[in-house]
Every structure is written in C-alpha cells, then in structure tokens.
mmCIF file of C-alpha atoms in Angstrom:
data_model
loop_
_atom_site.group_PDB
_atom_site.id
_atom_site.type_symbol
_atom_site.label_atom_id
_atom_site.label_comp_id
_atom_site.label_asym_id
_atom_site.label_seq_id
_atom_site.Cartn_x
_atom_site.Cartn_y
_atom_site.Cartn_z
ATOM 1 C CA UNK A 285 -9.089 -22.033 -15.128
ATOM 2 C CA UNK A 286 -8.451 -18.445 -16.113
ATOM 3 C CA UNK A 287 -11.150 -16.795 -18.161
ATOM 4 C CA UNK A 288 -9.533 -15.261 -21.220
ATOM 5 C CA UNK A 289 -11.188 -11.889 -20.555
ATOM 6 C CA UNK A 290 -9.512 -11.677 -17.145
ATOM 7 C CA UNK A 291 -6.164 -13.179 -17.979
ATOM 8 C CA UNK A 292 -2.743 -12.214 -16.704
ATOM 9 C CA UNK A 293 -0.986 -9.615 -18.822
ATOM 10 C CA UNK A 294 0.854 -10.716 -21.939
ATOM 11 C CA UNK A 295 3.946 -8.791 -20.873
ATOM 12 C CA UNK A 296 4.195 -10.524 -17.507
ATOM 13 C CA UNK A 297 3.661 -13.945 -19.106
ATOM 14 C CA UNK A 298 6.422 -13.319 -21.652
ATOM 15 C CA UNK A 299 8.729 -12.124 -18.882
ATOM 16 C CA UNK A 300 8.046 -15.286 -16.899
ATOM 17 C CA UNK A 301 8.926 -17.466 -19.903
ATOM 18 C CA UNK A 302 12.185 -15.583 -20.426
ATOM 19 C CA UNK A 303 13.201 -15.969 -16.786
ATOM 20 C CA UNK A 304 12.303 -19.654 -16.528
ATOM 21 C CA UNK A 305 13.805 -20.733 -19.837
ATOM 22 C CA UNK A 306 17.546 -21.379 -19.742
ATOM 23 C CA UNK A 307 17.595 -22.371 -23.395
ATOM 24 C CA UNK A 308 15.719 -21.309 -26.501
ATOM 25 C CA UNK A 309 12.010 -20.441 -26.361
ATOM 26 C CA UNK A 310 10.221 -22.205 -29.209
ATOM 27 C CA UNK A 311 7.298 -20.140 -30.563
ATOM 28 C CA UNK A 312 4.646 -21.171 -33.076
ATOM 29 C CA UNK A 313 3.067 -18.352 -35.076
ATOM 30 C CA UNK A 314 -0.151 -19.450 -36.805
ATOM 31 C CA UNK A 315 -2.066 -17.286 -39.258
ATOM 32 C CA UNK A 316 -1.242 -14.280 -41.410
ATOM 33 C CA UNK A 317 0.242 -11.624 -39.113
ATOM 34 C CA UNK A 318 0.229 -9.049 -41.906
ATOM 35 C CA UNK A 319 -3.539 -8.771 -41.410
ATOM 36 C CA UNK A 320 -2.960 -7.179 -38.001
ATOM 37 C CA UNK A 321 0.557 -5.793 -37.873
ATOM 38 C CA UNK A 322 1.656 -4.821 -41.345
ATOM 39 C CA UNK A 323 0.036 -2.991 -44.229
ATOM 40 C CA UNK A 324 2.187 -4.977 -46.656
ATOM 41 C CA UNK A 325 -0.086 -7.953 -47.310
ATOM 42 C CA UNK A 326 2.696 -9.743 -49.195
ATOM 43 C CA UNK A 327 4.539 -10.124 -45.890
ATOM 44 C CA UNK A 328 2.795 -12.907 -43.920
ATOM 45 C CA UNK A 329 5.229 -12.698 -40.993
ATOM 46 C CA UNK A 330 4.456 -9.099 -40.145
ATOM 47 C CA UNK A 331 6.134 -6.826 -37.621
ATOM 48 C CA UNK A 332 5.520 -9.141 -34.664
ATOM 49 C CA UNK A 333 7.303 -12.018 -36.347
ATOM 50 C CA UNK A 334 10.370 -9.878 -37.017
ATOM 51 C CA UNK A 335 10.461 -8.630 -33.430
ATOM 52 C CA UNK A 336 10.274 -12.160 -32.043
ATOM 53 C CA UNK A 337 13.072 -13.242 -34.362
ATOM 54 C CA UNK A 338 15.327 -10.485 -33.023
ATOM 55 C CA UNK A 339 15.610 -12.287 -29.674
ATOM 56 C CA UNK A 340 18.628 -14.573 -29.685
ATOM 57 C CA UNK A 341 16.948 -17.162 -27.457
ATOM 58 C CA UNK A 342 13.717 -17.315 -29.484
ATOM 59 C CA UNK A 343 13.084 -19.745 -32.336
ATOM 60 C CA UNK A 344 10.003 -18.889 -34.437
ATOM 61 C CA UNK A 345 8.145 -21.451 -36.549
ATOM 62 C CA UNK A 346 5.522 -19.996 -38.912
ATOM 63 C CA UNK A 347 2.369 -21.963 -39.715
ATOM 64 C CA UNK A 348 0.211 -20.906 -42.653
ATOM 65 C CA UNK A 349 -2.317 -23.599 -43.589
ATOM 66 C CA UNK A 350 -1.955 -25.964 -40.603
ATOM 67 C CA UNK A 351 -2.342 -28.891 -42.967
ATOM 68 C CA UNK A 352 -1.363 -32.354 -41.750
ATOM 69 C CA UNK A 353 1.590 -32.244 -44.116
ATOM 70 C CA UNK A 354 2.808 -28.867 -42.831
ATOM 71 C CA UNK A 355 2.382 -29.692 -39.133
ATOM 72 C CA UNK A 356 3.829 -33.156 -39.538
ATOM 73 C CA UNK A 357 6.991 -31.786 -41.147
ATOM 74 C CA UNK A 358 7.887 -29.574 -38.174
ATOM 75 C CA UNK A 359 10.749 -31.040 -36.175
ATOM 76 C CA UNK A 360 11.227 -31.069 -32.385
ATOM 77 C CA UNK A 361 7.525 -30.674 -31.645
ATOM 78 C CA UNK A 362 8.125 -31.368 -27.967
ATOM 79 C CA UNK A 363 10.179 -28.154 -27.655
ATOM 80 C CA UNK A 364 7.393 -25.728 -28.605
ATOM 81 C CA UNK A 365 5.753 -24.043 -25.607
ATOM 82 C CA UNK A 366 4.167 -20.887 -27.078
ATOM 83 C CA UNK A 367 1.490 -20.439 -29.756
ATOM 84 C CA UNK A 368 0.700 -16.960 -31.112
ATOM 85 C CA UNK A 369 -2.235 -16.807 -33.492
ATOM 86 C CA UNK A 370 -4.585 -14.602 -35.463
ATOM 87 C CA UNK A 371 -6.696 -17.559 -36.583
ATOM 88 C CA UNK A 372 -8.813 -19.362 -33.991
ATOM 89 C CA UNK A 373 -9.728 -22.020 -36.576
ATOM 90 C CA UNK A 374 -6.139 -23.286 -36.580
ATOM 91 C CA UNK A 375 -5.786 -23.495 -32.797
ATOM 92 C CA UNK A 376 -7.613 -26.768 -32.148
ATOM 93 C CA UNK A 377 -5.583 -28.628 -34.736
ATOM 94 C CA UNK A 378 -2.235 -27.037 -33.887
ATOM 95 C CA UNK A 379 -2.586 -27.815 -30.180
ATOM 96 C CA UNK A 380 -3.154 -31.500 -30.952
ATOM 97 C CA UNK A 381 0.262 -31.703 -32.640
ATOM 98 C CA UNK A 382 2.276 -29.979 -29.894
ATOM 99 C CA UNK A 383 1.835 -31.699 -26.505
ATOM 100 C CA UNK A 384 4.008 -29.333 -24.430
ATOM 101 C CA UNK A 385 2.342 -25.980 -25.151
ATOM 102 C CA UNK A 386 2.133 -23.764 -22.068
ATOM 103 C CA UNK A 387 0.886 -20.490 -23.510
ATOM 104 C CA UNK A 388 -1.597 -19.634 -26.280
ATOM 105 C CA UNK A 389 -1.951 -15.947 -27.183
ATOM 106 C CA UNK A 390 -4.761 -14.593 -29.374
ATOM 107 C CA UNK A 391 -3.614 -11.430 -31.145
ATOM 108 C CA UNK A 392 -7.162 -10.090 -31.459
ATOM 109 C CA UNK A 393 -9.266 -8.458 -28.747
ATOM 110 C CA UNK A 394 -12.229 -10.781 -29.255
ATOM 111 C CA UNK A 395 -11.967 -14.168 -27.602
ATOM 112 C CA UNK A 396 -15.361 -15.824 -28.055
ATOM 113 C CA UNK A 397 -14.191 -18.064 -30.902
ATOM 114 C CA UNK A 398 -10.978 -19.247 -29.311
ATOM 115 C CA UNK A 399 -12.941 -20.112 -26.157
ATOM 116 C CA UNK A 400 -14.637 -22.812 -28.221
ATOM 117 C CA UNK A 401 -11.321 -24.660 -28.532
ATOM 118 C CA UNK A 402 -11.805 -27.266 -25.808
ATOM 119 C CA UNK A 403 -8.244 -28.541 -26.107
ATOM 120 C CA UNK A 404 -7.073 -25.132 -24.848
ATOM 121 C CA UNK A 405 -9.838 -24.107 -22.462
ATOM 122 C CA UNK A 406 -9.978 -27.453 -20.636
ATOM 123 C CA UNK A 407 -6.197 -27.744 -20.295
ATOM 124 C CA UNK A 408 -5.159 -26.202 -16.981
ATOM 125 C CA UNK A 409 -1.486 -26.270 -17.952
ATOM 126 C CA UNK A 410 -2.040 -23.762 -20.815
ATOM 127 C CA UNK A 411 -2.211 -20.042 -20.075
ATOM 128 C CA UNK A 412 -4.607 -18.306 -22.484
ATOM 129 C CA UNK A 413 -4.192 -14.582 -23.183
ATOM 130 C CA UNK A 414 -5.634 -12.051 -25.611
ATOM 131 C CA UNK A 415 -4.678 -8.574 -26.840
ATOM 132 C CA UNK A 416 -7.017 -6.666 -24.553
ATOM 133 C CA UNK A 417 -7.400 -3.043 -25.620
ATOM 134 C CA UNK A 418 -5.252 -3.361 -28.744
ATOM 135 C CA UNK A 419 -8.213 -2.513 -31.006
ATOM 136 C CA UNK A 420 -9.887 0.067 -28.758
ATOM 137 C CA UNK A 421 -9.211 3.094 -30.962
ATOM 138 C CA UNK A 422 -10.114 1.584 -34.371
ATOM 139 C CA UNK A 423 -13.245 -0.049 -32.926
ATOM 140 C CA UNK A 424 -14.331 3.230 -31.328
ATOM 141 C CA UNK A 425 -13.939 4.989 -34.672
ATOM 142 C CA UNK A 426 -16.004 2.252 -36.311
ATOM 143 C CA UNK A 427 -18.734 2.773 -33.691
ATOM 144 C CA UNK A 428 -18.733 6.520 -34.383
ATOM 145 C CA UNK A 429 -18.986 5.894 -38.119
ATOM 146 C CA UNK A 430 -21.903 3.493 -37.646
ATOM 147 C CA UNK A 431 -23.764 5.958 -35.411
ATOM 148 C CA UNK A 432 -23.299 8.811 -37.892
ATOM 149 C CA UNK A 433 -24.325 6.536 -40.767
ATOM 150 C CA UNK A 434 -27.794 6.135 -39.298
ATOM 151 C CA UNK A 435 -28.289 9.454 -37.505
ATOM 152 C CA UNK A 436 -27.337 11.391 -40.659
ATOM 153 C CA UNK A 437 -29.477 9.029 -42.776
ATOM 154 C CA UNK A 438 -26.668 7.925 -45.120
ATOM 155 C CA UNK A 439 -28.535 4.650 -45.636
ATOM 156 C CA UNK A 440 -31.561 6.537 -46.998
ATOM 157 C CA UNK A 441 -29.381 8.749 -49.207
ATOM 158 C CA UNK A 442 -27.790 5.664 -50.736
ATOM 159 C CA UNK A 443 -31.229 4.310 -51.638
ATOM 160 C CA UNK A 444 -32.189 7.504 -53.478
ATOM 161 C CA UNK A 445 -28.802 7.645 -55.159
ATOM 162 C CA UNK A 446 -29.059 4.069 -56.434
ATOM 163 C CA UNK A 447 -32.464 4.906 -57.935
ATOM 164 C CA UNK A 448 -31.110 8.199 -59.330
ATOM 165 C CA UNK A 449 -33.894 10.068 -57.541
ATOM 166 C CA UNK A 450 -33.710 13.469 -55.921
ATOM 167 C CA UNK A 451 -33.235 13.398 -52.162
ATOM 168 C CA UNK A 452 -36.209 15.089 -50.464
ATOM 169 C CA UNK A 453 -35.515 17.977 -48.136
ATOM 170 C CA UNK A 454 -35.712 16.826 -44.553
ATOM 171 C CA UNK A 455 -34.488 17.909 -41.153
ATOM 172 C CA UNK A 456 -31.870 15.478 -39.963
ATOM 173 C CA UNK A 457 -31.360 14.755 -36.273
ATOM 174 C CA UNK A 458 -28.082 15.756 -34.664
ATOM 175 C CA UNK A 459 -25.858 13.485 -32.665
ATOM 176 C CA UNK A 460 -25.036 16.423 -30.400
ATOM 177 C CA UNK A 461 -26.206 15.851 -26.814
ATOM 178 C CA UNK A 462 -27.933 12.549 -27.589
ATOM 179 C CA UNK A 463 -27.995 9.888 -24.884
ATOM 180 C CA UNK A 464 -25.639 7.009 -25.648
ATOM 181 C CA UNK A 465 -25.692 3.761 -23.678
ATOM 182 C CA UNK A 466 -22.445 1.758 -23.720
ATOM 183 C CA UNK A 467 -22.961 -1.808 -22.541
ATOM 184 C CA UNK A 468 -19.588 -3.197 -21.497
ATOM 185 C CA UNK A 469 -17.359 -0.421 -20.203
ATOM 186 C CA UNK A 470 -13.934 -1.903 -20.845
ATOM 187 C CA UNK A 471 -11.183 -0.248 -22.876
ATOM 188 C CA UNK A 472 -13.269 -0.222 -26.070
ATOM 189 C CA UNK A 473 -16.295 1.213 -24.267
ATOM 190 C CA UNK A 474 -14.168 3.835 -22.549
ATOM 191 C CA UNK A 475 -12.677 4.953 -25.869
ATOM 192 C CA UNK A 476 -16.178 5.217 -27.375
ATOM 193 C CA UNK A 477 -17.276 7.371 -24.419
ATOM 194 C CA UNK A 478 -14.222 9.614 -24.814
ATOM 195 C CA UNK A 479 -14.922 10.339 -28.484
ATOM 196 C CA UNK A 480 -18.681 10.808 -28.107
ATOM 197 C CA UNK A 481 -18.387 13.050 -25.044
ATOM 198 C CA UNK A 482 -15.519 15.175 -26.365
ATOM 199 C CA UNK A 483 -16.710 15.659 -29.939
ATOM 200 C CA UNK A 484 -20.502 15.622 -29.521
ATOM 201 C CA UNK A 485 -21.144 16.361 -25.838
ATOM 202 C CA UNK A 486 -23.333 13.266 -25.628
ATOM 203 C CA UNK A 487 -24.832 12.079 -22.366
ATOM 204 C CA UNK A 488 -23.062 8.803 -21.658
ATOM 205 C CA UNK A 489 -24.643 5.927 -19.741
ATOM 206 C CA UNK A 490 -22.663 2.745 -19.141
ATOM 207 C CA UNK A 491 -23.300 -0.800 -17.957
ATOM 208 C CA UNK A 492 -20.460 -2.699 -16.295
ATOM 209 C CA UNK A 493 -20.462 -5.990 -14.435
ATOM 210 C CA UNK A 494 -17.834 -5.038 -11.872
ATOM 211 C CA UNK A 495 -17.890 -1.310 -11.176
ATOM 212 C CA UNK A 496 -14.620 0.105 -9.826
ATOM 213 C CA UNK A 497 -14.191 3.333 -7.872
ATOM 214 C CA UNK A 498 -12.237 4.907 -10.754
ATOM 215 C CA UNK A 499 -15.154 4.275 -13.135
ATOM 216 C CA UNK A 500 -17.283 6.756 -11.199
ATOM 217 C CA UNK A 501 -14.530 9.384 -11.615
ATOM 218 C CA UNK A 502 -14.432 9.076 -15.422
ATOM 219 C CA UNK A 503 -15.110 12.576 -16.805
ATOM 220 C CA UNK A 504 -16.565 11.104 -19.994
ATOM 221 C CA UNK A 505 -19.238 9.215 -18.082
ATOM 222 C CA UNK A 506 -22.520 10.598 -16.730
ATOM 223 C CA UNK A 507 -24.095 7.513 -15.137
ATOM 224 C CA UNK A 508 -22.830 3.964 -14.624
ATOM 225 C CA UNK A 509 -24.830 0.963 -13.467
ATOM 226 C CA UNK A 510 -24.829 -2.816 -13.315
ATOM 227 C CA UNK A 511 -26.670 -5.378 -15.423
ATOM 228 C CA UNK A 512 -29.782 -4.863 -13.285
ATOM 229 C CA UNK A 513 -29.985 -1.329 -14.736
ATOM 230 C CA UNK A 514 -29.880 -2.457 -18.364
ATOM 231 C CA UNK A 515 -33.619 -2.221 -19.059
ATOM 232 C CA UNK A 516 -33.950 1.225 -17.478
ATOM 233 C CA UNK A 517 -30.879 2.576 -19.275
ATOM 234 C CA UNK A 518 -32.047 1.198 -22.638
ATOM 235 C CA UNK A 519 -35.306 3.091 -22.262
ATOM 236 C CA UNK A 520 -33.358 6.329 -21.780
ATOM 237 C CA UNK A 521 -30.918 5.835 -24.656
ATOM 238 C CA UNK A 522 -31.072 7.142 -28.213
ATOM 239 C CA UNK A 523 -28.276 4.775 -29.217
ATOM 240 C CA UNK A 524 -27.060 1.523 -27.614
ATOM 241 C CA UNK A 525 -23.435 0.508 -28.196
ATOM 242 C CA UNK A 526 -22.817 -3.146 -27.399
ATOM 243 C CA UNK A 527 -19.221 -3.834 -26.284
ATOM 244 C CA UNK A 528 -19.907 -7.142 -24.555
ATOM 245 C CA UNK A 529 -18.012 -10.302 -25.475
ATOM 246 C CA UNK A 530 -20.021 -13.124 -27.012
ATOM 247 C CA UNK A 531 -20.217 -15.597 -24.118
ATOM 248 C CA UNK A 532 -22.914 -17.796 -22.588
ATOM 249 C CA UNK A 533 -23.541 -15.084 -19.992
ATOM 250 C CA UNK A 534 -24.183 -12.371 -22.599
ATOM 251 C CA UNK A 535 -26.172 -14.274 -25.228
ATOM 252 C CA UNK A 536 -29.789 -13.035 -25.490
ATOM 253 C CA UNK A 537 -29.116 -10.441 -22.802
ATOM 254 C CA UNK A 538 -31.217 -7.878 -24.675
ATOM 255 C CA UNK A 539 -34.111 -10.310 -25.092
ATOM 256 C CA UNK A 540 -34.674 -10.821 -21.375
ATOM 257 C CA UNK A 541 -37.795 -9.297 -19.868
#
C-alpha cells in the first residue's frame, strides 16, 4: 500500500486515467473548493471545479454536505472512479457509497487525517494522493510570522496594550544569525530555510529521514542530519520548526530521551 506522503504524482495519475478511459471520467468533488482555490467564498466550486468541467470527457459531481439524502440521489454511482476532496471528514462516508473508486486525492498538503479513513487506506485498489508542496510558500510565511511574533516580543506588547500600560524599555533579541532547526526537510522545510537564510542569514540545521545527495548541496542549509541527531541539534537551536507529518512514527518524537 502506498503511503500518502510518498505517493505517485497527481499529474501522472491523471494522465493514466485519461489514457485508460475510453469514455467519460466521472469525478466526485467533495467539500468547498473556494476555501483553497478561490477568494470568492460564494463560489463553492472554485477554480479547480471549472477546470475539470472544461474537459469534454470529464463529468463532475459536486458534494457539499454528504448527507444520506444527497449521496443517495446521485445516479450512476458505479461510474465514479475519482474523488477530489478538501474535507477528510466526508471521505469515509463518500467512499462507502461509491464502490468503484480508484483514486482519492486530498487537495491539502497535510494527510494525517485522511490516513485515518480505513476504507481508503486498507483498499489496495484505491490510489491515494495529496497536494505535496502546494502550501509550501504560505506555510513558510506563517512560520516566519510566528518566529518574529515571539522573538520581537509581540505577545508581551499585546499584554501591556490590553492593560493600557506603558511598555518598558527593553533590548529585544534579533532573529539575525540565530540558529534555526527545521525538522522535516521537505518542500515546506526547504522554503522555510530559503526565507530564513536569505532574509536573516540564520544558521540552518535540518533533520531528514532519507537524506539525498542534493540535500547536502542546498545553499540555504548549513548542517543536515538524521533522526539520531535530533537531540544534539535541538540543543544547538534557538528555534525549532516542526515540519513533520502527524503519523505514528512522529508522535511524541520530541519527548523521547
């Protein structure tokens, strides 16, 4: 069974479906796509839905609530082979109504919740993919904002402001040249390293399970190690950025001796 973090590419899977299908490809779209692909929240179909509908051989069925009434009213259930979703909560129920699904795609980068859907994970006939790297840039900017929030003491300033008290003069630490440890050096971790190295000249340490030769050539990286180096690297770091997925292998990883 493929692990969702190491799945085949979405593009190659879609290409395979197009080549193998001589008739229409029936696609289920579950969840509000406007949350991810369109700033117009009144448009639940979003940009992805419109692009799918542009293909002549693609039939798109939108699912909003996944109620028994809604799912039961959908005709030709045996024809649907693809499920695209932004809502892992709907997956378990939707899969039970459509016996011939061959591909489930999670539009978000995270996959820990959808991995709890046993009807998908334990079915070897279903290919499970996720949007790896799609959120790398916004997540990296969030990480930068969180680091600055605490290093520049915004949390303390908010406390004084809420009490309408004067903020005492204090010397604030700089993020410049601090040591940052990134645990999980995938596309999100790499984007974090790029921003922190370029803008703040930070010393970047990274932990990665499977180190590749190109990782050691990354100009934004100072030192890279495996999980056995985690304790040593944590002791060196001013800030730890956790980019690991929430799986059985990573739970309590920071609590180990």
